Coordinates of C-alpha atoms and ligand atoms in Angstrom, one line a residue:
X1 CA 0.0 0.0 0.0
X2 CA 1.9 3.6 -1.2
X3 CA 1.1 6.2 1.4
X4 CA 0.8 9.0 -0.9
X5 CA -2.9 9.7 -2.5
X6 CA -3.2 8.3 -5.5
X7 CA -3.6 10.5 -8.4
X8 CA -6.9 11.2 -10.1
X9 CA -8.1 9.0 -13.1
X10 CA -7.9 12.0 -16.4
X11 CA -10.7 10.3 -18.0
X12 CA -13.0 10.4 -14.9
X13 CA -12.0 14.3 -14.7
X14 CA -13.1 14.6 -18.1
X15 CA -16.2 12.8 -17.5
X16 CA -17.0 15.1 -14.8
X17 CA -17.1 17.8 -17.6
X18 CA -13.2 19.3 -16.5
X19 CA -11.2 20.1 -20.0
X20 CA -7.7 18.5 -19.8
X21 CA -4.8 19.2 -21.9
X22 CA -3.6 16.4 -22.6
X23 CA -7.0 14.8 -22.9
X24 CA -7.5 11.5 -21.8
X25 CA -7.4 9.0 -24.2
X26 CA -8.1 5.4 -24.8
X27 CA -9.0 3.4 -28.0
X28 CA -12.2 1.3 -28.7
X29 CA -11.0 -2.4 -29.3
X30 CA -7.8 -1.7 -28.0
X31 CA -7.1 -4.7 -27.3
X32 CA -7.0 -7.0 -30.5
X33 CA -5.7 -8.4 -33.4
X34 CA -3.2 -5.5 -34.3
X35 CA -1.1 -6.4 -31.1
X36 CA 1.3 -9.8 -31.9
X37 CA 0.6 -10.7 -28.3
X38 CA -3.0 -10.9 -29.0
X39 CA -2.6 -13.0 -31.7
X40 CA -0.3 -15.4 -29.6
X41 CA -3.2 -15.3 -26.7
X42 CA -5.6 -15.8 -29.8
X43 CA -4.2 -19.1 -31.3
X44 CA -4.2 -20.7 -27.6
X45 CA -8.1 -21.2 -28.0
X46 CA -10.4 -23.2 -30.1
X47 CA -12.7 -20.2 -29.9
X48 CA -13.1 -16.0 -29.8
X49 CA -15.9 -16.6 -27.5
X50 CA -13.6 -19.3 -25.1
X51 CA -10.8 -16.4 -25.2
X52 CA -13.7 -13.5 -23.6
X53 CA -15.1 -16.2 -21.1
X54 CA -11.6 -17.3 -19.9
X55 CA -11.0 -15.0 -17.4
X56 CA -7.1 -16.3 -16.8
X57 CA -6.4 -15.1 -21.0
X58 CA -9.1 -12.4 -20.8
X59 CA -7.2 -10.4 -17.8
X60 CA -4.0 -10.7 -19.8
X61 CA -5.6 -9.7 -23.3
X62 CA -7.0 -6.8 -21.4
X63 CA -3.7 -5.8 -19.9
X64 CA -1.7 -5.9 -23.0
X65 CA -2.4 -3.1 -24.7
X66 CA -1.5 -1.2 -21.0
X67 CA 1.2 -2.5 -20.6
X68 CA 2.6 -1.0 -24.4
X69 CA 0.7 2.2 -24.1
X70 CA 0.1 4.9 -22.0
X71 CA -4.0 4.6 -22.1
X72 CA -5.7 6.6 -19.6
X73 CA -8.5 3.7 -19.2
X74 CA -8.5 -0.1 -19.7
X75 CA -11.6 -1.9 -21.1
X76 CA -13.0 -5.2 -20.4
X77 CA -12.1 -7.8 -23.0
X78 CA -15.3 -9.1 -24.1
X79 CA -18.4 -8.7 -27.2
X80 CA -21.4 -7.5 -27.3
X81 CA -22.8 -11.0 -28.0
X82 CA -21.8 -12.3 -24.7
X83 CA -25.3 -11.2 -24.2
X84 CA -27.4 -13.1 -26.4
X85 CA -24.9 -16.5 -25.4
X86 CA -26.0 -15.9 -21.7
X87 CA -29.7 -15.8 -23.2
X88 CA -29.0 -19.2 -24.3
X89 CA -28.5 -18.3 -27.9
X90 CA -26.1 -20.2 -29.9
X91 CA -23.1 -17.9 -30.8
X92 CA -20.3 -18.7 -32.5
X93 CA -17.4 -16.4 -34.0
X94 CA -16.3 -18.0 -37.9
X95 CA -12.8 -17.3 -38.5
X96 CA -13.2 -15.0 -41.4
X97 CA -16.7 -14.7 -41.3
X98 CA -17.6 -13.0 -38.2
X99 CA -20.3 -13.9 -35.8
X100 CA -23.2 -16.8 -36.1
X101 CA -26.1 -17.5 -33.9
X102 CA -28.8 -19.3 -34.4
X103 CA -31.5 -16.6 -35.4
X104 CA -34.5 -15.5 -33.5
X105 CA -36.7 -14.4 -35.4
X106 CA -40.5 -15.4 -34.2
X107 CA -42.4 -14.8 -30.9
X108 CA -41.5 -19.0 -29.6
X109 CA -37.3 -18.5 -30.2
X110 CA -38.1 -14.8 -28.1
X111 CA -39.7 -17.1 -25.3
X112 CA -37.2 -19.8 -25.2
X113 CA -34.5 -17.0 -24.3
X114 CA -33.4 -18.3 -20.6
X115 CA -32.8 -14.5 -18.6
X116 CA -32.5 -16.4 -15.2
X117 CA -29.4 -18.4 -16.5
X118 CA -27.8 -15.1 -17.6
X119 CA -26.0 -13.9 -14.9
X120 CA -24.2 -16.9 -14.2
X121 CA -23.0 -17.5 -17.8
X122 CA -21.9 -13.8 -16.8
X123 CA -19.8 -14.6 -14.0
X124 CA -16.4 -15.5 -16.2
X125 CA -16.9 -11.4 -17.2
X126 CA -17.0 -10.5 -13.7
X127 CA -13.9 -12.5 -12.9
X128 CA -12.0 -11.0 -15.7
X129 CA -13.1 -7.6 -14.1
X130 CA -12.2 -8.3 -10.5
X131 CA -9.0 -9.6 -11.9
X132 CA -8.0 -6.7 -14.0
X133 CA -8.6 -3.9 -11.6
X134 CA -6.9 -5.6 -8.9
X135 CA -3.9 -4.8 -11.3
X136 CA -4.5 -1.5 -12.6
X137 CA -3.1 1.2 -11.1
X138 CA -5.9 3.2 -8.8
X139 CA -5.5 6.3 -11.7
X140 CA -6.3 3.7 -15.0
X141 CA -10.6 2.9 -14.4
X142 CA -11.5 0.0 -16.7
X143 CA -14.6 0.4 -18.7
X144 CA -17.1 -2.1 -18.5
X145 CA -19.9 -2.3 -22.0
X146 CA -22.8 -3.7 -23.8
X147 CA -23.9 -3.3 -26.9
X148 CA -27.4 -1.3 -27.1
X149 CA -30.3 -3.5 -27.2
X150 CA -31.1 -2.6 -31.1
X151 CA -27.3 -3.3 -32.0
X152 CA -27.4 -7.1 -30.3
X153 CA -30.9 -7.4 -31.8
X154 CA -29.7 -6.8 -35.6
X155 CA -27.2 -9.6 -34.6
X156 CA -29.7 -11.9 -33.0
X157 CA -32.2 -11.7 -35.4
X158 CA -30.1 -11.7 -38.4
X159 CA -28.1 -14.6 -37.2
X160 CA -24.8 -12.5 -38.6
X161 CA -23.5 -9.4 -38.9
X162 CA -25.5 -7.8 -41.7
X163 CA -24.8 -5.0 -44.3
X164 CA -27.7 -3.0 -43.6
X165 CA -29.7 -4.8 -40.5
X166 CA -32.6 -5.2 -42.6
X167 CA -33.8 -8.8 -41.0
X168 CA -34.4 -6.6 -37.8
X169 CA -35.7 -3.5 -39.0
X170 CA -38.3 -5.7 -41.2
X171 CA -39.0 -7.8 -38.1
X172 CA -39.7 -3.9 -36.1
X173 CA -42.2 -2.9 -38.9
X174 CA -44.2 -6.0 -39.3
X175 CA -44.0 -7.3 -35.6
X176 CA -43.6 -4.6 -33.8
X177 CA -44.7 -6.4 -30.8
X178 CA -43.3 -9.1 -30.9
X179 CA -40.0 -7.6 -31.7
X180 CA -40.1 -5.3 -28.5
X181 CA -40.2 -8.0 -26.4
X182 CA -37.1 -9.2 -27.3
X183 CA -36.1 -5.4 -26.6
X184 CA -37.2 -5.6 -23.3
X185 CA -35.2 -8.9 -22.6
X186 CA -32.3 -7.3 -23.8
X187 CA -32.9 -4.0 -21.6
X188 CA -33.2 -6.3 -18.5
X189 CA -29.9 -8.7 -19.2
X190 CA -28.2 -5.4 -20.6
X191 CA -28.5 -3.3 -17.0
X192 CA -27.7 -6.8 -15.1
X193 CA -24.8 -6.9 -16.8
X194 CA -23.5 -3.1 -16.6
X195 CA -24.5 -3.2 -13.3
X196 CA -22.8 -6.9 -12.5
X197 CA -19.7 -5.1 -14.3
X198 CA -20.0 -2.2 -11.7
X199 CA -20.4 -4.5 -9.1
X200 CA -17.1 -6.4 -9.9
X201 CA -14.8 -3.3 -9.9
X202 CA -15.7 -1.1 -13.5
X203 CA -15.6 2.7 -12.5
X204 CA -17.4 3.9 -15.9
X205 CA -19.3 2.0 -18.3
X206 CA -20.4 2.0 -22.4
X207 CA -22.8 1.3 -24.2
X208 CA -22.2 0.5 -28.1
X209 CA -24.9 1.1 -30.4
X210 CA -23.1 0.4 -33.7
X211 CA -26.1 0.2 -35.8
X212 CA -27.7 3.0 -34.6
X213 CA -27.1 4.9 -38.1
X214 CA -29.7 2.1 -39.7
X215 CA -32.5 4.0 -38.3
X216 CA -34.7 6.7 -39.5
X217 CA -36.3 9.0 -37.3
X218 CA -39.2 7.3 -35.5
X219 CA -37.5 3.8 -35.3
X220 CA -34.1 5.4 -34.0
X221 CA -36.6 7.2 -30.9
X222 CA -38.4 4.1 -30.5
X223 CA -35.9 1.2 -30.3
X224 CA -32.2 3.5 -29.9
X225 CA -33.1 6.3 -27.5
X226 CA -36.3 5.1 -25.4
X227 CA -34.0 1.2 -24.9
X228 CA -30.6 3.7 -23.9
X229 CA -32.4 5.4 -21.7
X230 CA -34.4 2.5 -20.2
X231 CA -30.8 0.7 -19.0
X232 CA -28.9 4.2 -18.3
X233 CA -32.1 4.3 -15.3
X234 CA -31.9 1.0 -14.7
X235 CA -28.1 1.4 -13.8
X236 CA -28.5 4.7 -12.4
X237 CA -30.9 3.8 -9.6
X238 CA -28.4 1.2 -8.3
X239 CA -25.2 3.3 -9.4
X240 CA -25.4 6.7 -9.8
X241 CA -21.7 7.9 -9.8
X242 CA -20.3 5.3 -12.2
X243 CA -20.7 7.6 -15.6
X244 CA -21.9 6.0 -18.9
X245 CA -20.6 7.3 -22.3
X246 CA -23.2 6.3 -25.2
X247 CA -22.3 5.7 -29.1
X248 CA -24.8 6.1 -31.4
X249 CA -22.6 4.9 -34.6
X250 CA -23.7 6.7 -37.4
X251 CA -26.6 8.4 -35.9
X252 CA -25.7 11.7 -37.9
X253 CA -27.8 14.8 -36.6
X254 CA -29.8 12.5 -34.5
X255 CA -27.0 12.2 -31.7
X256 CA -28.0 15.4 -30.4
X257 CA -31.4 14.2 -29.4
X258 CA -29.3 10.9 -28.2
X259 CA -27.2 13.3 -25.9
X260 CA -30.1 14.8 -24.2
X261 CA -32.9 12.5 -23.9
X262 CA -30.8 9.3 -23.5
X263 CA -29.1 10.2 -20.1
X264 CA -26.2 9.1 -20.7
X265 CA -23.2 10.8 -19.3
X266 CA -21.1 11.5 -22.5
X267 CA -21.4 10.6 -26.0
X268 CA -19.3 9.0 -28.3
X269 CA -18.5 10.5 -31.8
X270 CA -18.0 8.2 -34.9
X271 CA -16.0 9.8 -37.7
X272 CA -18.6 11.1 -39.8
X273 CA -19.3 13.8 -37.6
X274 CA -18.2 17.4 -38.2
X275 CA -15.9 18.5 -35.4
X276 CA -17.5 22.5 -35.3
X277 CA -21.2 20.3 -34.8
X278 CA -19.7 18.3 -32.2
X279 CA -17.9 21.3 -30.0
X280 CA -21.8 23.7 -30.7
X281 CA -24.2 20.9 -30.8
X282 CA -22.9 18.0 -28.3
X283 CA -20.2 19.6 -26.0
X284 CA -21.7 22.2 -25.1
X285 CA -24.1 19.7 -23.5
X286 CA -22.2 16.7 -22.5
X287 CA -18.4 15.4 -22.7
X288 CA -17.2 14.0 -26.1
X289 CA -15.5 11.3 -27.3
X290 CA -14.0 10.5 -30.5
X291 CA -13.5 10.5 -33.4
X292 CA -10.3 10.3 -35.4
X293 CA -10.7 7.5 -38.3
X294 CA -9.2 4.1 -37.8
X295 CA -8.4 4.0 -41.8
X296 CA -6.2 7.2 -41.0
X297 CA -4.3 5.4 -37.7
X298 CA -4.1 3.0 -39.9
X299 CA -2.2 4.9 -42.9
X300 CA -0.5 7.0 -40.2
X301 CA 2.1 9.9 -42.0
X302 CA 1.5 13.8 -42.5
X303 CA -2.6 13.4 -43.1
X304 CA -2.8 11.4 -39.1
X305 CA -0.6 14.4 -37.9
X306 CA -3.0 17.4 -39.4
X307 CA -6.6 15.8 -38.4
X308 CA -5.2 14.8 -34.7
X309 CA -4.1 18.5 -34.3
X310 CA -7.2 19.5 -36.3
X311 CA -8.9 17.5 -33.6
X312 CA -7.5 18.3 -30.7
X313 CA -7.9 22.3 -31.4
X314 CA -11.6 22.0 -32.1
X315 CA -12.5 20.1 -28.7
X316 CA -9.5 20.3 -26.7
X317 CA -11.0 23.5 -24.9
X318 CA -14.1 21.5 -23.5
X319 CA -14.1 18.1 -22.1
X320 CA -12.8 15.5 -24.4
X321 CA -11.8 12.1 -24.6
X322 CA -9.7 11.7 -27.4
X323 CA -10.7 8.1 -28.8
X324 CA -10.9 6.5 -32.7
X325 CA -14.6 7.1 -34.4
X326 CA -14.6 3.4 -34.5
X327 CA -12.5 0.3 -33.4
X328 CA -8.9 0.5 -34.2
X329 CA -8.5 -2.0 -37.6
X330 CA -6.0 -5.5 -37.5
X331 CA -3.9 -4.1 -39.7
X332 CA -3.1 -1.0 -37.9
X333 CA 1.0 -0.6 -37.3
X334 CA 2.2 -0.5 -33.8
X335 CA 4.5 2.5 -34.7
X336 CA 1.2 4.8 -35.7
X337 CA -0.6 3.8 -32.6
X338 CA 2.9 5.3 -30.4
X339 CA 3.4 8.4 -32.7
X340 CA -0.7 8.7 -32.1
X341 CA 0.2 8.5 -28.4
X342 CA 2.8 11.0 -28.5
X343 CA 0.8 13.5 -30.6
X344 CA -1.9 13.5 -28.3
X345 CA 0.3 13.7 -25.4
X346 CA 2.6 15.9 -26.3
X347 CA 5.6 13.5 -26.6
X348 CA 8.7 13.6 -29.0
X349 CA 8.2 14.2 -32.3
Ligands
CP3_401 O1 -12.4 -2.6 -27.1 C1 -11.8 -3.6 -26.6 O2 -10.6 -3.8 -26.6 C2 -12.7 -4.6 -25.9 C3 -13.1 -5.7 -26.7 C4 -14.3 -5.6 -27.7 C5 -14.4 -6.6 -28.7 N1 -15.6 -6.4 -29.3 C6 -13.5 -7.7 -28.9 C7 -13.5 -8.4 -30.2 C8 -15.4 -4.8 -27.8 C9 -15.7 -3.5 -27.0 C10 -16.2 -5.3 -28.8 C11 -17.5 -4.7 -29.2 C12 -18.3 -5.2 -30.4 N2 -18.3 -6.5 -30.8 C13 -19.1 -4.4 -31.2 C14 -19.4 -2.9 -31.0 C15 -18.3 -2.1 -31.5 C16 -18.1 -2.1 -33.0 O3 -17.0 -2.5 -33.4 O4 -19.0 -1.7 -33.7 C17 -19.6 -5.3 -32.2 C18 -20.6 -4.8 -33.3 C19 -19.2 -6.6 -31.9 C20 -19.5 -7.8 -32.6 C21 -18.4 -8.5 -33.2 N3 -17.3 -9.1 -32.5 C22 -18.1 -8.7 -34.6 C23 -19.0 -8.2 -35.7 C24 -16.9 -9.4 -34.7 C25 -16.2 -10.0 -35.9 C26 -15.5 -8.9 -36.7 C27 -14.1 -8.9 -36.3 O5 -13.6 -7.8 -36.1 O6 -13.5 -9.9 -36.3 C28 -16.4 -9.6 -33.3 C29 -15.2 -10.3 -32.9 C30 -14.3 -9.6 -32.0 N4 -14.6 -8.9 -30.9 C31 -12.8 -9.5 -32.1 C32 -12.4 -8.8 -31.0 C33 -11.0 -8.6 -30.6 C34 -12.0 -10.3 -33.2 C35 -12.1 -11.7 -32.9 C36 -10.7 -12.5 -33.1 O7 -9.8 -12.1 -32.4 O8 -10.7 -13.4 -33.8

């Protein structure tokens, strides 16, 4: 035990709404395929989903990207589609192919879902948390997630990733009934497991809604902003001081009505969206987060240097998190990730 206080986590500052030069930063699927130590971790099981519900490989895959970087936050090394596995869906991640499950698609799979089994095909997650913080040091949080009920549903219905969700948005027009009780399911499992996530040691939380952007007006209210805000009150009532940072992917002008009728405590920006809108429309509300494009980390060289400054002067003054706009990409160079580091930090050129 050190006798001196331990400093204050940057990224909770920022969440608080403090502006902090350097911002805090972190990056969404930091931990992955782009790190050789990953892929060592990776090939030790049959399975993706074995690796998230392993909690011995899980606390390491979590730590490595820590242990190369100088992230302000860690996050929990896990999927969305943990969720619908602890329903009792089949799930299964193709190499090459991304994600299968065994669609639901009709009122009988939607009551077969098992939500009392859930939490303890959970408790591998919760491990992996109590394991990781007890590592950390007290001024790195690690972020607990889920995905946003419509994000998992376009999965679960679909039975795969999809290029434009349309198996779930069909199934919301013509059923809408039926498909908002599996919307309700996922509310429920979605808080239990922020909240289980909390309860193991997770000092800020997020929720991804990838597929938000598939949505026009009325469906994005109903089954993206009335579903966020359902779990952010759900989690609130038990844990009010652990702040949740919401990302709408593609949500366009919409994410202004996300930021303030969601509740959630910051919002995530996905590269599409204009910087100026972000610092008049969504930080003068609410902390930001975002939203430099993984294609550019990726290619790294003059263009990464001019639209990280470009960033950083636009919402440097208010309370940022300086994050991708999207997860970082497998093919991403080590090399641009530390020049990335050192541009935002303000470390050798
Ligand atoms: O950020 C982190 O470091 C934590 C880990 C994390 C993963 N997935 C690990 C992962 C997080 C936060 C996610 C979220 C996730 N998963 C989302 C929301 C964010 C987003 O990217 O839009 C979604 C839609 C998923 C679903 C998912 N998981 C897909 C479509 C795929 C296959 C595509 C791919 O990139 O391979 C996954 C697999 C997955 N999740 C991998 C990782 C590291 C790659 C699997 C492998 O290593 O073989």
């Amino acid at each position: 035990m050190s006798a001196t206080p331990s400093p204050q986590s940057t990224l909770l500052q920022a969440l608080n709404g403090q502006a902090g030069a350097p911002p805090p930063m972190w990056l969404m699927r930091q931990a992955g395929r782009y790190l050789p130590e990953y892929r060592e971790v990776r090939a030790k099981v049959p399975s993706f989903l074995d690796l998230c519900l392993t909690p011995e490989l899980a606390v390491e895959v979590t730590l490595q990207p820590l242990r190369r970087f100088a992230f302000d936050a860690g996050i929990v090394f896990s999927d969305i589609l943990v969720v619908p596995y602890a329903l009792g869906q089949s799930v299964a991640f193709v190499e090459g192919e991304g994600p299968k499950l065994d669609p639901v698609r009709d009122g009988a799979a939607i009551a077969k879902l098992d939500e009392t089994g859930a939490d303890g095909r959970l408790a591998p997650v919760y491990e992996t948390v109590a394991r990781v913080v007890a590592e950390l040091p007290k001024d790195v949080p690690l972020i607990g997630f889920c995905g946003a009920p419509w994000t998992v549903a376009t999965y679960m219905v679909e039975g795969s990733g999809s290029k434009d969700q349309a198996s779930a948005r069909a199934l919301a027009y013509r059923e809408p009934e039926t498909f908002q009780r599996l919307i309700d399911i996922l509310v429920e499992a979605s808080a239990r497991y922020l909240l289980g996530q909390v309860r193991a040691g997770c000092r800020v939380l997020q929720i991804f809604d990838s597929w938000a952007g598939s949505l026009p007006e009325d469906q994005f209210e109903r089954w993206c902003i009335v579903c966020t805000k359902a779990i952010v009150d759900r989690v609130k009532a038990q844990s009010p001081d652990v702040p949740i940072i919401g990302f709408p992917r593609g949500s366009g002008p919409l994410a202004e009505r996300y930021a303030q009728e969601t509740g959630v405590d910051a919002i995530g920006c996905d590269t599409s969206l204009p910087l100026a809108w972000i610092r008049d429309r969504l930080q003068s509300r609410l902390p930001v987060q975002g939203n430099l494009d993984p294609v550019l980390l990726a290619t790294g060289g003059p263009a990464l240097e001019t639209r990280v400054k470009t960033i950083l002067e636009t919402l440097g003054q208010g309370p940022f998190i300086f994050n991708l706009g999207h997860g970082i990409l497998p093919e991403t160079p080590i090399e641009n990730v530390e020049r990335l580091i050192s541009l935002v930090k303000g470390g050798p050129a």
